[in-house]
Structures are given as C-alpha cells and as structure tokens.
Amino acid sequence: MIVMKYLVIVFLLLHTFFGFAQSNDSLPKISFKTRSTYPLRPFYAPSALIVGGIVSEVNFKRSLNFELYKERNNDIPHFKTRADDYLQYSPILLAYGFDALGLPSKTDFINRSVILFKSELIMSAAVTGLKYTIRELRPDSSARTSVPSGHTAQAFAAAAFLSEEYGKRYKWVPYLSYTLASTVGALRIMNNKHYLSDVLIGAGIGLLSTKIPYWTHQYKWSKGKPNVQKL
C-alpha cells in the first residue's frame, strides 16, 4: 500500500506531462526561418505543471500538498534515500552514453553540449532565485528553500534533453527519461524534503529550461543546421 501511494505521485507527474506532450508530436515541421511564428503549444506542458503546483498549494490545510504530507509522515516517517541525488543526472548520462554506443542523436556533440550548458544555466538561475526569494520552509523544517524542488528541476531538464536528442528516432526514450525524472520528484516527497507543489513547479521549470535553448539556439558550431527545431 505504501509503495502504491507514492507510485501514484510518479504517474501523476507522468500523465500531467504526457497529456500535453503527446499533442506536441503532431505539430508540423517548422524550419528555422519560421521560428518567430512558432506556436506556443510546446510550452503548455511546463506551464500546466507550474500552474498545477501553485494551485495545489492553495488553502494548505485542505490541499493535496497537506494530504500527501500527512500520509508520508504516517506511513513512512523514517524513509530516507539518496537515490534521487544520483537519478537527477541519469538522463544526461544516458544521452552521452547512447552517443558513445553509436546511437544517432538529433544534434552534433558540440551544439548539443552548448544547449545543455544553456539549459543548466537557466535552470540553476531560476531555481536559486525562487528559493531565496520565496523562502518557504521545507516539510522537514531543515531550511527555507522548499520552492521549487531543485532536484526535480534538474531531473526534468535532463529528461527533456535526452528526449529531444533521441525521442524522435527512439519512441521509448521519452517514457524512460520522464519516468526517471518523475521518480526523482516522488522521492523528494518521500524524503520529506518537498511538497507536491514544489515538485510540480520544479518539473515545469526544468522543462522550460531545456525547451528555451532548443528553440533559440543558432547552431554556430556546425557546418549545417537541422531543418526542424522540434520542442
């Protein structure tokens, strides 16, 4: 029963993302020349996650935040793992691991690495800025850095990176990458380090942090440019 309760959190995050992400796959191919008219649909998923996080925090004593917090403290008060510390980076390791194995990716090594660097900068700046502006107390009262979840933001930024590079050619990759990211979010709640709202907002920030560089990158370090910029 305890395991099932927290698997629900994982699937909540997955279905929140995939409910919007599946519609993105049906978008027509867009060239760089028409980027200025690119539709906003690819940003629906991260926006939904962030709004969902904000909504879940309203009226705390009656919110899903509080219900999960109570369930966690009643069922697994001593649960602790460091798996989330490592899993948050696993999609990046997989991306470069696939490359080392010779699996063709969407972007060449240099441009891919530059995009990842931009993503990490955006994500880190957003997470740090919000943490020290909002200063919300963590569920375990260890620090006032609860909103947003940095681990979850990192995991979803990395998952979006892996999915961008390999998701079109290998349809199972997005499911793997976002399952890993959602597991990180669930573990942050189970570790009593974050509320559900922190995790949802972190996931949205992570997705945005990767989608923006893919949308704006100029590919200056390659001889040619890809014909499609798929978010």
PDB file of C-alpha atoms in Angstrom:
ATOM      1  CA  MET A   1       0.000   0.000   0.000  1.00  0.00           C
ATOM      2  CA  ILE A   2       2.750   2.452   0.903  1.00  0.00           C
ATOM      3  CA  VAL A   3       4.578   1.828  -2.364  1.00  0.00           C
ATOM      4  CA  MET A   4       1.365   2.216  -4.374  1.00  0.00           C
ATOM      5  CA  LYS A   5       0.567   5.576  -2.777  1.00  0.00           C
ATOM      6  CA  TYR A   6       3.838   7.039  -3.938  1.00  0.00           C
ATOM      7  CA  LEU A   7       3.699   5.380  -7.328  1.00  0.00           C
ATOM      8  CA  VAL A   8       0.544   7.467  -7.808  1.00  0.00           C
ATOM      9  CA  ILE A   9       2.733  10.566  -7.454  1.00  0.00           C
ATOM     10  CA  VAL A  10       5.033   9.264 -10.183  1.00  0.00           C
ATOM     11  CA  PHE A  11       2.142   8.617 -12.550  1.00  0.00           C
ATOM     12  CA  LEU A  12       0.565  11.970 -11.692  1.00  0.00           C
ATOM     13  CA  LEU A  13       3.683  13.717 -12.916  1.00  0.00           C
ATOM     14  CA  LEU A  14       3.995  11.464 -15.962  1.00  0.00           C
ATOM     15  CA  HIS A  15       0.402  11.886 -17.076  1.00  0.00           C
ATOM     16  CA  THR A  16       0.473  15.627 -16.420  1.00  0.00           C
ATOM     17  CA  PHE A  17       3.379  15.874 -18.827  1.00  0.00           C
ATOM     18  CA  PHE A  18       2.353  13.313 -21.439  1.00  0.00           C
ATOM     19  CA  GLY A  19      -1.224  14.608 -21.560  1.00  0.00           C
ATOM     20  CA  PHE A  20       0.157  17.763 -23.160  1.00  0.00           C
ATOM     21  CA  ALA A  21       3.320  16.376 -24.726  1.00  0.00           C
ATOM     22  CA  GLN A  22       1.507  13.898 -26.975  1.00  0.00           C
ATOM     23  CA  SER A  23      -0.215  16.755 -28.783  1.00  0.00           C
ATOM     24  CA  ASN A  24       3.179  18.361 -29.443  1.00  0.00           C
ATOM     25  CA  ASP A  25       4.232  15.371 -31.535  1.00  0.00           C
ATOM     26  CA  SER A  26       1.545  16.184 -34.077  1.00  0.00           C
ATOM     27  CA  LEU A  27       2.972  19.627 -34.811  1.00  0.00           C
ATOM     28  CA  PRO A  28       4.062  20.237 -38.408  1.00  0.00           C
ATOM     29  CA  LYS A  29       7.741  20.502 -39.166  1.00  0.00           C
ATOM     30  CA  ILE A  30       8.932  24.061 -38.696  1.00  0.00           C
ATOM     31  CA  SER A  31      12.113  25.476 -40.211  1.00  0.00           C
ATOM     32  CA  PHE A  32      14.424  27.991 -38.552  1.00  0.00           C
ATOM     33  CA  LYS A  33      13.125  30.712 -40.863  1.00  0.00           C
ATOM     34  CA  THR A  34       9.644  30.489 -39.339  1.00  0.00           C
ATOM     35  CA  ARG A  35      10.771  30.256 -35.715  1.00  0.00           C
ATOM     36  CA  SER A  36       9.254  33.664 -34.909  1.00  0.00           C
ATOM     37  CA  THR A  37       5.803  32.243 -35.689  1.00  0.00           C
ATOM     38  CA  TYR A  38       6.358  29.008 -33.776  1.00  0.00           C
ATOM     39  CA  PRO A  39       3.196  28.101 -31.806  1.00  0.00           C
ATOM     40  CA  LEU A  40       3.104  28.208 -28.025  1.00  0.00           C
ATOM     41  CA  ARG A  41       1.838  24.637 -27.714  1.00  0.00           C
ATOM     42  CA  PRO A  42       5.255  23.182 -26.704  1.00  0.00           C
ATOM     43  CA  PHE A  43       5.115  25.398 -23.602  1.00  0.00           C
ATOM     44  CA  TYR A  44       1.726  24.083 -22.453  1.00  0.00           C
ATOM     45  CA  ALA A  45       3.195  21.158 -20.509  1.00  0.00           C
ATOM     46  CA  PRO A  46       5.651  23.165 -18.353  1.00  0.00           C
ATOM     47  CA  SER A  47       3.044  25.895 -17.862  1.00  0.00           C
ATOM     48  CA  ALA A  48       0.489  23.313 -16.724  1.00  0.00           C
ATOM     49  CA  LEU A  49       2.972  21.846 -14.247  1.00  0.00           C
ATOM     50  CA  ILE A  50       3.807  25.250 -12.764  1.00  0.00           C
ATOM     51  CA  VAL A  51       0.147  26.300 -12.518  1.00  0.00           C
ATOM     52  CA  GLY A  52      -0.719  22.908 -11.047  1.00  0.00           C
ATOM     53  CA  GLY A  53       1.976  23.392  -8.435  1.00  0.00           C
ATOM     54  CA  ILE A  54       0.640  26.802  -7.467  1.00  0.00           C
ATOM     55  CA  VAL A  55      -2.950  25.540  -7.286  1.00  0.00           C
ATOM     56  CA  SER A  56      -2.006  22.512  -5.175  1.00  0.00           C
ATOM     57  CA  GLU A  57      -0.577  24.842  -2.537  1.00  0.00           C
ATOM     58  CA  VAL A  58      -3.730  26.963  -2.116  1.00  0.00           C
ATOM     59  CA  ASN A  59      -5.574  26.500   1.204  1.00  0.00           C
ATOM     60  CA  PHE A  60      -2.765  24.326   2.580  1.00  0.00           C
ATOM     61  CA  LYS A  61      -4.728  22.543   5.334  1.00  0.00           C
ATOM     62  CA  ARG A  62      -7.183  21.212   2.738  1.00  0.00           C
ATOM     63  CA  SER A  63      -4.773  20.807  -0.154  1.00  0.00           C
ATOM     64  CA  LEU A  64      -3.256  17.759  -1.822  1.00  0.00           C
ATOM     65  CA  ASN A  65       0.070  19.071  -0.511  1.00  0.00           C
ATOM     66  CA  PHE A  66      -1.082  18.606   3.060  1.00  0.00           C
ATOM     67  CA  GLU A  67      -2.747  15.242   2.427  1.00  0.00           C
ATOM     68  CA  LEU A  68       0.429  13.774   0.928  1.00  0.00           C
ATOM     69  CA  TYR A  69       2.480  15.327   3.721  1.00  0.00           C
ATOM     70  CA  LYS A  70       0.276  13.652   6.356  1.00  0.00           C
ATOM     71  CA  GLU A  71       0.240  10.307   4.541  1.00  0.00           C
ATOM     72  CA  ARG A  72       4.002  10.334   4.213  1.00  0.00           C
ATOM     73  CA  ASN A  73       4.572  11.114   7.903  1.00  0.00           C
ATOM     74  CA  ASN A  74       2.021   8.488   8.993  1.00  0.00           C
ATOM     75  CA  ASP A  75       3.166   5.659   6.727  1.00  0.00           C
ATOM     76  CA  ILE A  76       6.905   6.110   6.213  1.00  0.00           C
ATOM     77  CA  PRO A  77       8.124   8.648   8.801  1.00  0.00           C
ATOM     78  CA  HIS A  78      11.693   7.304   8.728  1.00  0.00           C
ATOM     79  CA  PHE A  79      12.050   6.819   4.989  1.00  0.00           C
ATOM     80  CA  LYS A  80      15.316   8.157   3.618  1.00  0.00           C
ATOM     81  CA  THR A  81      17.271   7.520   0.438  1.00  0.00           C
ATOM     82  CA  ARG A  82      19.908   9.294  -1.591  1.00  0.00           C
ATOM     83  CA  ALA A  83      18.874   7.692  -4.863  1.00  0.00           C
ATOM     84  CA  ASP A  84      17.342  10.987  -6.003  1.00  0.00           C
ATOM     85  CA  ASP A  85      20.733  12.692  -5.659  1.00  0.00           C
ATOM     86  CA  TYR A  86      22.042  10.484  -8.455  1.00  0.00           C
ATOM     87  CA  LEU A  87      18.942   9.827 -10.555  1.00  0.00           C
ATOM     88  CA  GLN A  88      18.506  13.541 -11.270  1.00  0.00           C
ATOM     89  CA  TYR A  89      21.516  13.424 -13.615  1.00  0.00           C
ATOM     90  CA  SER A  90      20.837   9.997 -15.144  1.00  0.00           C
ATOM     91  CA  PRO A  91      19.140  11.241 -18.371  1.00  0.00           C
ATOM     92  CA  ILE A  92      22.252  13.288 -19.205  1.00  0.00           C
ATOM     93  CA  LEU A  93      24.493  10.284 -18.627  1.00  0.00           C
ATOM     94  CA  LEU A  94      22.205   8.200 -20.812  1.00  0.00           C
ATOM     95  CA  ALA A  95      22.288  10.807 -23.590  1.00  0.00           C
ATOM     96  CA  TYR A  96      26.065  10.775 -23.792  1.00  0.00           C
ATOM     97  CA  GLY A  97      26.124   7.027 -23.183  1.00  0.00           C
ATOM     98  CA  PHE A  98      23.882   6.452 -26.198  1.00  0.00           C
ATOM     99  CA  ASP A  99      26.208   8.689 -28.186  1.00  0.00           C
ATOM    100  CA  ALA A 100      29.214   6.633 -27.098  1.00  0.00           C
ATOM    101  CA  LEU A 101      27.400   3.476 -28.210  1.00  0.00           C
ATOM    102  CA  GLY A 102      26.924   4.969 -31.658  1.00  0.00           C
ATOM    103  CA  LEU A 103      23.195   5.696 -31.494  1.00  0.00           C
ATOM    104  CA  PRO A 104      22.497   8.672 -33.786  1.00  0.00           C
ATOM    105  CA  SER A 105      21.251  11.782 -31.988  1.00  0.00           C
ATOM    106  CA  LYS A 106      19.413  14.843 -33.245  1.00  0.00           C
ATOM    107  CA  THR A 107      22.260  17.325 -32.647  1.00  0.00           C
ATOM    108  CA  ASP A 108      26.032  17.072 -33.056  1.00  0.00           C
ATOM    109  CA  PHE A 109      28.195  16.740 -29.935  1.00  0.00           C
ATOM    110  CA  ILE A 110      29.350  20.379 -29.682  1.00  0.00           C
ATOM    111  CA  ASN A 111      25.994  22.035 -30.246  1.00  0.00           C
ATOM    112  CA  ARG A 112      24.292  19.502 -28.008  1.00  0.00           C
ATOM    113  CA  SER A 113      26.729  20.283 -25.216  1.00  0.00           C
ATOM    114  CA  VAL A 114      26.263  24.051 -25.655  1.00  0.00           C
ATOM    115  CA  ILE A 115      22.488  23.634 -25.480  1.00  0.00           C
ATOM    116  CA  LEU A 116      22.845  21.554 -22.315  1.00  0.00           C
ATOM    117  CA  PHE A 117      25.084  24.223 -20.781  1.00  0.00           C
ATOM    118  CA  LYS A 118      22.492  26.917 -21.520  1.00  0.00           C
ATOM    119  CA  SER A 119      19.767  24.739 -20.053  1.00  0.00           C
ATOM    120  CA  GLU A 120      21.708  24.196 -16.846  1.00  0.00           C
ATOM    121  CA  LEU A 121      22.373  27.931 -16.507  1.00  0.00           C
ATOM    122  CA  ILE A 122      18.711  28.851 -16.963  1.00  0.00           C
ATOM    123  CA  MET A 123      17.517  26.129 -14.601  1.00  0.00           C
ATOM    124  CA  SER A 124      20.048  26.935 -11.879  1.00  0.00           C
ATOM    125  CA  ALA A 125      19.338  30.673 -12.022  1.00  0.00           C
ATOM    126  CA  ALA A 126      15.571  30.171 -11.879  1.00  0.00           C
ATOM    127  CA  VAL A 127      15.678  27.646  -9.050  1.00  0.00           C
ATOM    128  CA  THR A 128      18.164  29.587  -6.928  1.00  0.00           C
ATOM    129  CA  GLY A 129      16.381  32.891  -7.478  1.00  0.00           C
ATOM    130  CA  LEU A 130      12.988  31.486  -6.477  1.00  0.00           C
ATOM    131  CA  LYS A 131      14.310  29.548  -3.493  1.00  0.00           C
ATOM    132  CA  TYR A 132      15.892  32.617  -1.925  1.00  0.00           C
ATOM    133  CA  THR A 133      13.029  34.915  -2.867  1.00  0.00           C
ATOM    134  CA  ILE A 134      10.113  32.785  -1.655  1.00  0.00           C
ATOM    135  CA  ARG A 135      11.990  31.221   1.275  1.00  0.00           C
ATOM    136  CA  GLU A 136       9.348  28.624   2.070  1.00  0.00           C
ATOM    137  CA  LEU A 137      10.141  26.183   4.881  1.00  0.00           C
ATOM    138  CA  ARG A 138      10.770  22.603   3.831  1.00  0.00           C
ATOM    139  CA  PRO A 139       8.400  19.898   5.162  1.00  0.00           C
ATOM    140  CA  ASP A 140      11.162  18.615   7.461  1.00  0.00           C
ATOM    141  CA  SER A 141      11.898  22.182   8.660  1.00  0.00           C
ATOM    142  CA  SER A 142      15.549  21.825   7.640  1.00  0.00           C
ATOM    143  CA  ALA A 143      15.765  25.039   5.573  1.00  0.00           C
ATOM    144  CA  ARG A 144      13.733  27.757   3.894  1.00  0.00           C
ATOM    145  CA  THR A 145      14.493  26.528   0.383  1.00  0.00           C
ATOM    146  CA  SER A 146      11.446  24.413  -0.371  1.00  0.00           C
ATOM    147  CA  VAL A 147      10.090  26.115  -3.523  1.00  0.00           C
ATOM    148  CA  PRO A 148      10.910  24.900  -6.123  1.00  0.00           C
ATOM    149  CA  SER A 149      12.455  21.438  -5.966  1.00  0.00           C
ATOM    150  CA  GLY A 150      15.933  21.779  -7.438  1.00  0.00           C
ATOM    151  CA  HIS A 151      16.394  18.026  -7.792  1.00  0.00           C
ATOM    152  CA  THR A 152      13.155  17.772  -9.778  1.00  0.00           C
ATOM    153  CA  ALA A 153      14.043  20.766 -11.951  1.00  0.00           C
ATOM    154  CA  GLN A 154      17.408  19.183 -12.745  1.00  0.00           C
ATOM    155  CA  ALA A 155      15.807  15.813 -13.474  1.00  0.00           C
ATOM    156  CA  PHE A 156      13.191  17.237 -15.856  1.00  0.00           C
ATOM    157  CA  ALA A 157      15.698  19.495 -17.607  1.00  0.00           C
ATOM    158  CA  ALA A 158      17.880  16.427 -18.161  1.00  0.00           C
ATOM    159  CA  ALA A 159      14.886  14.326 -19.230  1.00  0.00           C
ATOM    160  CA  ALA A 160      13.854  16.936 -21.796  1.00  0.00           C
ATOM    161  CA  PHE A 161      17.436  16.989 -23.112  1.00  0.00           C
ATOM    162  CA  LEU A 162      17.515  13.204 -23.548  1.00  0.00           C
ATOM    163  CA  SER A 163      14.052  13.185 -25.105  1.00  0.00           C
ATOM    164  CA  GLU A 164      14.934  15.972 -27.542  1.00  0.00           C
ATOM    165  CA  GLU A 165      18.041  14.190 -28.754  1.00  0.00           C
ATOM    166  CA  TYR A 166      16.697  10.647 -29.067  1.00  0.00           C
ATOM    167  CA  GLY A 167      12.919  10.748 -28.685  1.00  0.00           C
ATOM    168  CA  LYS A 168      12.024  11.185 -32.345  1.00  0.00           C
ATOM    169  CA  ARG A 169      14.088   8.211 -33.535  1.00  0.00           C
ATOM    170  CA  TYR A 170      13.506   6.004 -30.476  1.00  0.00           C
ATOM    171  CA  LYS A 171       9.913   6.342 -29.272  1.00  0.00           C
ATOM    172  CA  TRP A 172      10.610   4.630 -25.939  1.00  0.00           C
ATOM    173  CA  VAL A 173      13.186   7.220 -24.865  1.00  0.00           C
ATOM    174  CA  PRO A 174      10.718   9.906 -23.648  1.00  0.00           C
ATOM    175  CA  TYR A 175       8.967   7.312 -21.484  1.00  0.00           C
ATOM    176  CA  LEU A 176      12.270   6.256 -19.950  1.00  0.00           C
ATOM    177  CA  SER A 177      13.528   9.807 -19.431  1.00  0.00           C
ATOM    178  CA  TYR A 178      10.344  11.172 -17.851  1.00  0.00           C
ATOM    179  CA  THR A 179       9.870   8.070 -15.708  1.00  0.00           C
ATOM    180  CA  LEU A 180      13.324   8.717 -14.241  1.00  0.00           C
ATOM    181  CA  ALA A 181      12.511  12.402 -13.727  1.00  0.00           C
ATOM    182  CA  SER A 182       9.141  11.680 -12.121  1.00  0.00           C
ATOM    183  CA  THR A 183      10.742   9.125  -9.831  1.00  0.00           C
ATOM    184  CA  VAL A 184      13.085  11.848  -8.598  1.00  0.00           C
ATOM    185  CA  GLY A 185      10.077  14.060  -7.854  1.00  0.00           C
ATOM    186  CA  ALA A 186       8.331  11.266  -5.965  1.00  0.00           C
ATOM    187  CA  LEU A 187      11.455  10.532  -3.921  1.00  0.00           C
ATOM    188  CA  ARG A 188      11.774  14.199  -2.929  1.00  0.00           C
ATOM    189  CA  ILE A 189       8.306  13.969  -1.398  1.00  0.00           C
ATOM    190  CA  MET A 190       9.029  10.597   0.214  1.00  0.00           C
ATOM    191  CA  ASN A 191      12.253  12.005   1.677  1.00  0.00           C
ATOM    192  CA  ASN A 192      10.139  14.789   3.258  1.00  0.00           C
ATOM    193  CA  LYS A 193      12.222  17.430   1.513  1.00  0.00           C
ATOM    194  CA  HIS A 194       9.442  18.865  -0.658  1.00  0.00           C
ATOM    195  CA  TYR A 195       5.711  19.215  -1.032  1.00  0.00           C
ATOM    196  CA  LEU A 196       3.939  18.154  -4.206  1.00  0.00           C
ATOM    197  CA  SER A 197       3.689  21.806  -5.297  1.00  0.00           C
ATOM    198  CA  ASP A 198       7.474  22.200  -5.070  1.00  0.00           C
ATOM    199  CA  VAL A 199       7.932  19.168  -7.290  1.00  0.00           C
ATOM    200  CA  LEU A 200       5.395  20.261  -9.912  1.00  0.00           C
ATOM    201  CA  ILE A 201       6.860  23.759 -10.135  1.00  0.00           C
ATOM    202  CA  GLY A 202      10.375  22.325 -10.318  1.00  0.00           C
ATOM    203  CA  ALA A 203       9.326  19.990 -13.138  1.00  0.00           C
ATOM    204  CA  GLY A 204       7.861  22.897 -15.106  1.00  0.00           C
ATOM    205  CA  ILE A 205      10.992  24.985 -14.644  1.00  0.00           C
ATOM    206  CA  GLY A 206      13.160  22.073 -15.736  1.00  0.00           C
ATOM    207  CA  LEU A 207      11.192  21.558 -18.934  1.00  0.00           C
ATOM    208  CA  LEU A 208      11.234  25.252 -19.796  1.00  0.00           C
ATOM    209  CA  SER A 209      14.964  25.456 -19.096  1.00  0.00           C
ATOM    210  CA  THR A 210      15.663  22.932 -21.833  1.00  0.00           C
ATOM    211  CA  LYS A 211      12.975  23.886 -24.341  1.00  0.00           C
ATOM    212  CA  ILE A 212      14.060  27.535 -24.485  1.00  0.00           C
ATOM    213  CA  PRO A 213      17.675  26.772 -25.573  1.00  0.00           C
ATOM    214  CA  TYR A 214      16.465  24.307 -28.203  1.00  0.00           C
ATOM    215  CA  TRP A 215      14.114  26.948 -29.543  1.00  0.00           C
ATOM    216  CA  THR A 216      16.682  29.757 -29.658  1.00  0.00           C
ATOM    217  CA  HIS A 217      19.991  28.012 -30.379  1.00  0.00           C
ATOM    218  CA  GLN A 218      21.741  29.242 -33.559  1.00  0.00           C
ATOM    219  CA  TYR A 219      23.985  26.207 -34.262  1.00  0.00           C
ATOM    220  CA  LYS A 220      27.055  28.341 -34.881  1.00  0.00           C
ATOM    221  CA  TRP A 221      29.429  25.467 -34.257  1.00  0.00           C
ATOM    222  CA  SER A 222      28.264  23.196 -37.071  1.00  0.00           C
ATOM    223  CA  LYS A 223      28.542  23.316 -40.845  1.00  0.00           C
ATOM    224  CA  GLY A 224      24.824  22.934 -41.363  1.00  0.00           C
ATOM    225  CA  LYS A 225      21.634  23.488 -39.434  1.00  0.00           C
ATOM    226  CA  PRO A 226      18.925  20.950 -38.839  1.00  0.00           C
ATOM    227  CA  ASN A 227      15.790  21.597 -40.875  1.00  0.00           C
ATOM    228  CA  VAL A 228      13.496  21.074 -37.931  1.00  0.00           C
ATOM    229  CA  GLN A 229      13.556  22.607 -34.481  1.00  0.00           C
ATOM    230  CA  LYS A 230      11.284  20.289 -32.544  1.00  0.00           C
ATOM    231  CA  LEU A 231      10.471  21.162 -28.931  1.00  0.00           C
TER     232      LEU A 231
END
